[in-house]
XYZ file of C-alpha atoms in Angstrom:
559
model
C 5.446 11.476 -46.324
C 7.646 10.923 -49.426
C 6.405 11.891 -52.892
C 7.941 10.980 -56.299
C 7.971 13.596 -59.092
C 7.729 12.728 -62.819
C 5.261 11.182 -65.248
C 3.010 8.454 -64.024
C 3.447 5.074 -65.713
C 0.068 3.728 -66.829
C 1.082 0.405 -68.398
C 1.917 -2.864 -66.629
C 5.119 -4.850 -66.718
C 5.466 -7.569 -69.404
C 7.940 -10.345 -69.934
C 9.140 -8.764 -73.217
C 10.005 -5.442 -71.601
C 12.573 -5.300 -68.819
C 11.621 -3.261 -65.694
C 15.232 -2.375 -64.888
C 15.323 1.010 -66.704
C 12.158 2.152 -64.955
C 13.496 1.115 -61.555
C 16.651 3.135 -62.247
C 14.576 6.183 -63.185
C 12.449 5.798 -60.034
C 15.464 5.776 -57.716
C 17.069 8.700 -59.554
C 13.917 10.836 -59.360
C 13.892 13.965 -57.160
C 12.486 13.413 -53.692
C 10.756 16.155 -51.730
C 10.749 15.723 -47.939
C 8.562 18.115 -45.933
C 10.131 19.965 -43.051
C 9.613 18.525 -39.599
C 6.948 20.511 -37.759
C 8.828 20.140 -34.477
C 11.259 22.843 -35.650
C 8.498 25.404 -35.383
C 6.638 23.934 -32.385
C 9.030 23.928 -29.478
C 7.767 23.678 -25.897
C 7.150 27.274 -24.770
C 5.488 26.570 -21.430
C 7.473 28.202 -18.593
C 9.515 25.795 -16.480
C 7.816 26.949 -13.288
C 4.380 26.135 -14.726
C 5.487 22.592 -15.635
C 6.930 22.130 -12.161
C 3.735 23.356 -10.447
C 1.535 21.118 -12.603
C 3.641 18.104 -11.673
C 3.622 19.065 -8.001
C -0.174 19.387 -7.839
C -0.937 16.271 -9.912
C -1.721 13.419 -7.520
C -1.461 10.604 -10.073
C 2.113 9.663 -10.938
C 0.790 8.080 -14.115
C -0.380 11.530 -15.225
C 2.943 13.083 -14.212
C 4.727 10.448 -16.289
C 2.498 11.239 -19.288
C 3.323 14.931 -18.992
C 7.045 14.192 -18.731
C 6.920 12.258 -22.018
C 5.636 15.240 -24.022
C 9.118 16.738 -24.465
C 12.640 16.535 -23.088
C 12.258 19.776 -21.185
C 9.174 18.549 -19.342
C 10.927 15.312 -18.419
C 13.958 17.150 -17.097
C 11.729 19.312 -14.903
C 9.527 16.431 -13.642
C 12.180 13.759 -12.985
C 12.581 14.906 -9.344
C 8.814 14.531 -8.856
C 8.710 11.105 -10.515
C 11.493 9.619 -8.416
C 11.016 11.444 -5.114
C 9.204 8.408 -3.690
C 10.139 4.939 -4.901
C 8.250 1.850 -3.709
C 9.319 -1.539 -5.055
C 6.327 -3.752 -4.318
C 7.218 -6.945 -6.130
C 10.263 -9.084 -6.792
C 10.190 -8.006 -10.432
C 10.201 -4.363 -9.384
C 13.188 -4.982 -7.121
C 15.246 -6.671 -9.817
C 14.383 -4.424 -12.754
C 14.411 -1.108 -10.901
C 17.639 -1.653 -8.975
C 19.443 -2.761 -12.135
C 18.163 0.351 -13.913
C 19.238 2.571 -11.026
C 22.722 1.077 -11.189
C 22.914 2.151 -14.831
C 21.356 5.607 -14.246
C 23.016 7.234 -11.240
C 21.449 10.620 -12.010
C 17.987 9.230 -11.304
C 18.832 7.926 -7.819
C 20.008 11.393 -6.827
C 16.341 12.484 -6.642
C 15.134 9.658 -4.351
C 13.929 10.923 -0.982
C 11.771 8.002 0.146
C 12.684 4.386 -0.645
C 10.459 1.433 0.277
C 11.637 -2.061 -0.691
C 9.351 -5.103 -0.344
C 11.186 -8.237 -1.543
C 9.168 -11.458 -1.259
C 6.008 -9.486 -0.529
C 3.597 -12.009 0.993
C 0.646 -10.548 -0.891
C 2.237 -10.076 -4.300
C 4.811 -12.852 -4.795
C 3.739 -16.022 -6.672
C 4.658 -19.453 -5.427
C 8.221 -20.406 -6.337
C 9.370 -16.836 -7.023
C 11.511 -16.460 -3.918
C 14.109 -13.698 -4.247
C 17.547 -13.585 -2.633
C 17.100 -10.747 -0.150
C 20.827 -10.497 0.573
C 21.407 -9.704 -3.105
C 18.787 -6.929 -3.046
C 20.234 -5.474 0.165
C 23.699 -5.565 -1.390
C 22.520 -3.608 -4.444
C 20.964 -0.945 -2.223
C 24.194 -0.731 -0.222
C 26.069 -0.038 -3.454
C 23.527 2.607 -4.509
C 23.554 4.399 -1.150
C 26.416 6.671 -2.217
C 24.182 7.910 -5.068
C 21.240 8.823 -2.807
C 22.431 11.887 -0.865
C 18.871 13.244 -0.510
C 17.391 10.073 0.996
C 15.280 10.954 4.035
C 13.247 7.798 4.628
C 14.061 4.110 4.119
C 11.882 1.099 4.913
C 12.862 -2.543 4.354
C 9.914 -4.962 4.237
C 11.467 -8.347 3.517
C 11.093 -11.697 5.221
C 14.242 -11.042 7.275
C 16.128 -7.975 8.446
C 19.043 -7.122 6.124
C 22.636 -7.486 7.212
C 24.748 -4.745 8.769
C 26.338 -3.672 5.467
C 23.123 -1.960 4.408
C 22.718 0.071 7.599
C 26.392 1.021 7.575
C 26.133 2.288 3.986
C 22.966 4.263 4.676
C 24.448 5.922 7.756
C 27.643 6.797 5.902
C 26.284 8.132 2.607
C 22.763 9.417 3.479
C 23.231 12.228 6.026
C 19.590 13.368 5.740
C 18.160 9.932 6.625
C 15.920 10.418 9.687
C 13.201 7.783 9.114
C 14.269 4.134 9.291
C 12.230 0.949 9.370
C 12.718 -2.771 8.917
C 10.840 -6.020 9.216
C 12.205 -8.946 11.205
C 11.566 -12.631 10.626
C 12.841 -15.636 12.545
C 16.511 -14.701 12.780
C 17.646 -13.265 16.121
C 18.131 -9.534 16.610
C 21.677 -8.898 17.827
C 22.768 -6.237 20.242
C 25.614 -5.384 17.853
C 23.387 -4.639 14.856
C 24.279 -1.316 13.218
C 20.570 -0.548 12.916
C 20.777 0.787 16.465
C 23.577 3.251 15.680
C 21.272 5.852 14.124
C 20.812 9.126 15.972
C 18.064 11.739 16.169
C 15.545 9.688 14.177
C 12.072 11.061 13.463
C 10.588 7.652 12.566
C 11.542 4.156 13.714
C 9.711 0.992 12.639
C 10.443 -2.562 13.777
C 7.693 -4.851 12.468
C 7.385 -8.634 12.655
C 7.031 -10.492 9.350
C 6.013 -14.086 8.688
C 5.422 -15.914 5.407
C 3.824 -18.942 7.088
C 1.400 -19.805 9.876
C 2.981 -23.153 10.696
C 4.224 -21.740 13.982
C 0.598 -21.729 15.214
C 0.867 -25.516 15.589
C 3.305 -24.941 18.444
C 2.732 -23.121 21.696
C 2.403 -19.354 21.859
C 5.902 -17.871 21.450
C 7.765 -16.846 24.569
C 8.282 -13.075 24.955
C 11.814 -12.012 24.064
C 13.664 -8.861 25.008
C 14.836 -6.362 22.453
C 18.568 -5.519 22.527
C 19.647 -2.981 25.116
C 21.155 -0.768 22.396
C 17.753 -0.535 20.730
C 16.304 1.106 23.839
C 19.374 3.292 24.251
C 18.920 4.585 20.734
C 15.213 5.325 21.197
C 15.172 6.618 24.761
C 18.473 8.514 24.831
C 19.438 9.434 21.278
C 16.092 10.146 19.539
C 14.444 12.951 21.546
C 12.603 14.278 18.459
C 10.883 11.006 17.574
C 7.575 11.601 15.776
C 6.530 8.086 14.731
C 7.146 4.749 16.460
C 6.009 1.265 15.449
C 7.066 -1.947 17.195
C 5.703 -5.459 16.680
C 3.327 -7.106 14.235
C -0.362 -7.865 13.966
C -1.697 -10.593 16.230
C -1.210 -13.471 16.133
C 2.496 -12.733 15.809
C 5.257 -15.384 15.560
C 7.470 -13.216 17.765
C 6.391 -11.343 20.882
C 8.713 -8.666 22.216
C 8.862 -7.518 25.802
C 8.475 -3.778 25.198
C 7.768 -2.481 28.688
C 10.610 0.012 28.233
C 8.607 1.859 25.583
C 6.287 3.318 28.227
C 9.329 4.985 29.805
C 9.857 7.040 26.669
C 9.110 10.746 26.633
C 8.987 12.163 23.136
C 7.348 15.606 23.100
C 6.876 15.550 19.313
C 5.398 12.041 19.039
C 2.520 12.096 16.544
C 2.000 8.458 15.576
C 2.201 5.326 17.747
C 1.679 1.712 16.606
C 2.064 -1.182 19.049
C 1.658 -4.748 17.817
C 1.250 -8.113 19.485
C 3.705 -7.772 22.396
C 4.088 -7.734 26.168
C 3.552 -4.226 27.453
C 3.073 -5.059 31.129
C 4.198 -7.756 33.604
C 2.304 -11.027 34.038
C -0.717 -11.029 36.386
C 1.216 -12.115 39.455
C 3.742 -9.275 39.064
C 1.354 -6.403 38.528
C 0.777 -3.665 41.033
C -2.598 -2.508 42.255
C -2.481 0.871 40.504
C -5.736 1.562 38.572
C -3.770 3.542 35.958
C -1.524 1.345 33.841
C 1.828 2.374 32.454
C 0.174 2.526 29.025
C -2.359 5.043 30.361
C 0.426 7.156 31.817
C 2.343 7.031 28.548
C -0.682 8.220 26.545
C -1.427 10.988 29.049
C 2.062 12.523 28.801
C 1.962 12.580 24.974
C -0.842 15.033 24.192
C 0.381 15.639 20.622
C -0.480 12.099 19.521
C -2.688 12.207 16.426
C -2.689 8.531 15.366
C -2.761 5.597 17.803
C -2.887 1.959 16.664
C -3.066 -1.225 18.732
C -2.770 -4.224 16.432
C -5.200 -6.548 18.196
C -3.819 -6.421 21.748
C -5.098 -9.346 23.776
C -4.277 -11.723 26.603
C -2.199 -10.512 29.518
C 0.280 -8.548 27.392
C -1.920 -5.434 27.411
C -4.214 -3.926 30.034
C -7.811 -5.080 29.732
C -9.067 -1.505 29.509
C -7.876 2.091 29.358
C -8.391 4.677 32.101
C -7.800 8.014 30.457
C -8.854 11.389 31.901
C -10.977 13.681 29.772
C -8.058 16.052 29.083
C -5.838 13.348 27.524
C -5.271 12.830 23.791
C -6.916 16.103 22.711
C -5.389 15.959 19.202
C -6.053 12.313 18.320
C -8.042 11.998 15.090
C -7.123 8.437 14.053
C -7.509 5.257 16.114
C -7.026 1.571 15.375
C -7.716 -1.053 18.004
C -10.246 -3.328 19.697
C -13.735 -2.271 20.687
C -12.924 -2.465 24.404
C -10.340 0.315 23.967
C -12.585 2.289 21.662
C -15.191 2.667 24.406
C -12.557 4.286 26.669
C -11.458 7.093 24.359
C -11.930 10.519 25.961
C -12.873 12.358 22.739
C -14.710 10.045 20.317
C -16.256 13.087 18.643
C -12.802 13.998 17.255
C -12.125 10.648 15.571
C -12.015 10.952 11.784
C -10.322 7.661 10.864
C -11.269 4.439 12.648
C -10.151 0.828 12.267
C -11.813 -1.710 14.576
C -9.479 -4.691 14.847
C -11.914 -6.844 16.831
C -13.298 -9.624 14.652
C -17.079 -9.390 14.219
C -17.890 -13.118 14.300
C -21.560 -13.051 15.358
C -24.589 -10.851 14.733
C -24.802 -9.812 18.387
C -21.470 -7.959 18.057
C -22.830 -5.378 15.639
C -25.308 -3.425 17.828
C -22.428 -2.372 20.103
C -20.472 -1.241 17.049
C -23.474 0.731 15.769
C -23.686 2.564 19.091
C -19.974 3.427 19.035
C -20.162 4.728 15.469
C -23.084 7.002 16.245
C -20.939 8.727 18.870
C -18.419 9.724 16.181
C -20.025 12.447 14.038
C -16.688 13.440 12.455
C -15.887 9.958 11.118
C -14.563 10.072 7.543
C -13.102 6.567 7.078
C -13.993 3.209 8.635
C -12.294 -0.202 8.510
C -13.926 -3.410 9.793
C -13.067 -7.116 9.996
C -15.992 -9.532 9.599
C -16.299 -13.326 9.556
C -19.798 -14.716 10.128
C -19.044 -18.182 8.788
C -20.194 -19.913 11.971
C -22.936 -17.443 12.870
C -26.571 -18.411 12.731
C -27.783 -15.977 10.110
C -29.951 -15.399 7.071
C -27.292 -15.154 4.365
C -29.060 -12.590 2.182
C -31.092 -10.529 4.646
C -28.582 -10.266 7.498
C -25.598 -9.418 5.279
C -27.563 -6.659 3.563
C -28.726 -5.233 6.880
C -25.189 -5.193 8.302
C -23.704 -3.065 5.521
C -26.761 -0.828 5.340
C -26.781 -0.170 9.092
C -23.045 0.463 9.223
C -23.246 3.116 6.524
C -26.337 4.722 8.006
C -24.504 5.142 11.319
C -21.798 7.190 9.550
C -23.543 9.852 7.439
C -20.291 11.769 6.798
C -18.249 8.729 5.744
C -15.977 9.218 2.715
C -14.072 5.906 2.701
C -15.240 2.417 3.704
C -12.909 -0.595 3.981
C -14.153 -4.098 4.748
C -12.289 -7.365 5.321
C -15.042 -9.967 5.058
C -14.111 -13.651 5.171
C -17.610 -15.025 5.676
C -18.453 -18.271 3.901
C -20.619 -18.501 1.925
C -19.787 -14.967 0.841
C -22.378 -12.293 0.149
C -23.364 -11.180 -3.367
C -21.592 -8.084 -4.625
C -24.763 -6.722 -6.175
C -26.243 -6.572 -2.657
C -23.119 -4.781 -1.440
C -23.509 -2.306 -4.295
C -27.096 -1.651 -3.252
C -25.970 -0.949 0.327
C -23.492 1.673 -0.903
C -26.393 3.727 -2.209
C -27.298 4.411 1.433
C -24.204 6.600 1.800
C -24.348 9.326 -0.879
C -21.272 11.120 0.529
C -19.097 8.021 0.177
C -16.299 8.579 -2.354
C -14.222 5.396 -2.134
C -14.206 1.887 -0.708
C -12.006 -1.195 -0.498
C -13.413 -4.710 -0.206
C -11.465 -7.852 0.687
C -13.387 -11.114 0.473
C -12.854 -14.833 -0.049
C -12.818 -15.811 -3.699
C -15.466 -18.204 -4.935
C -15.712 -19.719 -8.443
C -19.257 -18.415 -8.907
C -18.118 -14.777 -8.642
C -18.740 -12.835 -11.819
C -15.816 -11.323 -13.686
C -14.230 -8.567 -11.609
C -14.530 -6.074 -14.459
C -18.286 -6.708 -14.696
C -18.628 -6.060 -10.972
C -16.699 -2.810 -11.349
C -19.047 -1.641 -14.100
C -22.071 -2.454 -11.925
C -20.625 -0.511 -8.992
C -19.864 2.550 -11.140
C -23.300 2.612 -12.731
C -25.262 1.981 -9.533
C -23.252 4.447 -7.426
C -22.331 7.587 -9.403
C -20.998 9.211 -6.212
C -18.141 6.667 -5.943
C -14.878 7.997 -7.414
C -12.495 5.101 -6.781
C -12.652 1.601 -5.327
C -10.773 -1.685 -5.144
C -11.511 -5.407 -4.815
C -9.231 -8.049 -3.309
C -10.266 -11.711 -3.628
C -8.292 -13.962 -1.283
C -7.472 -17.649 -1.475
C -8.623 -18.196 2.105
C -9.448 -16.380 5.320
C -6.754 -14.165 6.805
C -5.753 -14.319 10.463
C -4.390 -10.764 10.334
C -5.225 -7.642 8.356
C -1.873 -7.431 6.576
C -0.992 -11.010 5.626
C -2.686 -13.438 3.292
C -2.819 -14.978 -0.129
C -4.538 -12.995 -2.886
C -6.260 -14.597 -5.875
C -7.317 -11.442 -7.731
C -6.964 -7.706 -7.202
C -8.613 -4.826 -9.009
C -8.224 -1.071 -8.581
C -10.600 1.299 -10.369
C -10.955 5.030 -10.892
C -14.196 6.523 -12.185
C -14.218 9.459 -14.619
C -17.318 11.642 -14.772
C -18.749 13.898 -17.461
C -19.922 17.502 -17.199
C -23.199 16.293 -15.693
C -21.396 14.491 -12.882
C -22.381 11.031 -14.106
C -19.703 8.348 -14.652
C -18.527 7.975 -18.236
C -15.591 5.546 -18.032
C -13.458 3.443 -15.704
C -9.664 3.363 -15.466
C -8.769 -0.150 -14.319
C -5.707 -2.022 -13.108
C -6.123 -5.731 -12.368
C -3.690 -8.464 -11.431
C -3.946 -11.979 -10.097
C -3.291 -15.645 -10.830
C -4.669 -17.872 -13.542
C -5.791 -21.460 -13.031
C -2.289 -22.938 -12.914
C -0.743 -20.150 -10.870
C 0.537 -18.045 -13.773
C 0.439 -14.348 -12.777
C -1.253 -11.786 -15.019
C -1.604 -8.022 -14.983
C -3.518 -5.595 -17.169
C -4.588 -1.989 -17.494
C -7.637 -0.921 -19.464
C -10.208 1.816 -19.930
C -13.881 0.842 -20.028
C -16.335 3.256 -21.654
C -19.567 3.055 -19.655
C -21.612 4.816 -22.314
C -20.695 2.620 -25.283
C -19.624 -0.453 -23.257
C -16.318 -0.527 -25.109
C -13.076 -1.592 -23.497
C -9.565 -0.542 -24.473
C -7.380 -3.117 -22.780
C -3.661 -3.745 -22.586
C -2.831 -7.103 -21.035
C 0.301 -9.012 -20.238
C 3.207 -7.910 -18.146
C 3.329 -4.163 -17.806
C 6.392 -1.986 -17.685
C 7.677 -1.695 -14.153
C 7.307 1.605 -12.342
C 9.955 2.677 -9.905
C 8.093 5.686 -8.657
C 5.905 5.195 -5.689
C 2.370 4.038 -5.806
C 1.160 4.047 -9.372
C 2.016 0.395 -10.194
C 1.901 -2.919 -8.554
C 2.162 -6.205 -10.208
C 2.418 -9.854 -9.419
C 1.235 -11.309 -6.158
C 2.958 -13.414 -3.286
C 5.727 -15.656 -1.634
C 6.082 -19.165 -0.205
C 7.381 -20.113 3.198
C 10.811 -21.639 2.994
C 11.936 -21.492 6.579
């Protein structure tokens, strides 16, 4: 604050008296400026304390807030902020990569890099991004990422060889590699297959359109020979393997060679829509399939996922002895495989990929869930559009019965594409049946009569004080797979509680599309006690560190 010393003028200016002399005296007066308090209030917190606080803080938004308190805190927490970088939208890709090019010291701290150009869920129509340009920027930055340990490309097509060559040359610690593939052929000469001693390898199928469904089912294609050489001969310490995409997939790979693999340290296995065994007329009479044998010889498997196996590409059932898969705690797959698991009592995380399309399918699911007393998280896919049901009564009973079958459940995720959709207030009432539940995620078809998403969030928080965080995803239409579809609105909410344990406010992040397709995004805090909302809307600042931000939504097919 600036103060002016001297006598105070009490009269007003008049035309007969010039103000110039007084102005001169005012500017020549002595000015007293108080000392800046920062000189006496330097940050005295030990560096190790700041580092430990950042390490044990789960929210990157909170870590960022701490880093902004002083330069010393930022210097200490920069490695934590940029250890994991996930670019979820086209805007993130453009802004973050340009910023990294101008700040080479920041990229030095990146250990995990996930790039999702033209993300099907988060890219608006007409916002197609040149993926070759993005891959080229990453190739240039590779020399500045010596600590990179994991890289995953999730675009519409696999990047060109220049990217893999740069990563192999400049990132000696890189042991986890993954990429999506689109419609372009996979060549035997691709440098992707020159990596050695990988711990994680991911080859997923990506599609931005379902037009291919109008044609016949795609013919199985073989993966390059060098791909299998890399996996079977040069990656003996493989811990995670994913091949293929969710059914229905536009590309089906013949992956029978995968069952010949022997990886003693394999912990996580994900197999998509593919051919894992010969056609019916070529099969032997052995009651134990090659898939069974593969699972038996990998006792360290903890997570197994089958992305809707069906048809003659997979065995119709599993025949596993009681001693197999003793360490498996997470399973994703159809109900017919779920019934064959040797240790259902050990399952803590379950995703049933079979579509529940009629009411008669649920009693079998109830019985399976009751045999899993350790279940902590559950994911289901429901579409009762063509079922003969009582819209209000049957929907309420389904959610209530599901939760009652899992008394220890902590997280509940539902993909429900039933039309007409259920009322969210009824869903909120069903959540009260599971007092141990701490979080949930709901994906449903958007309908114009839905109340404002923020109002629904307030209702959920007030009716269910045991819920700590939850999310809503309203889709444009039904999805054919769990991981691909058009989103109309998305909301993610965290609930803050007072000393009495009751919710006091909601931290919210919402994004979506307006009437004419214009994307929007906003963060706000809603006070449940006074019903006040502190909202910041418009385009938010992009975050380059991992999971704390996500903005716009989705891409158009152009192939």
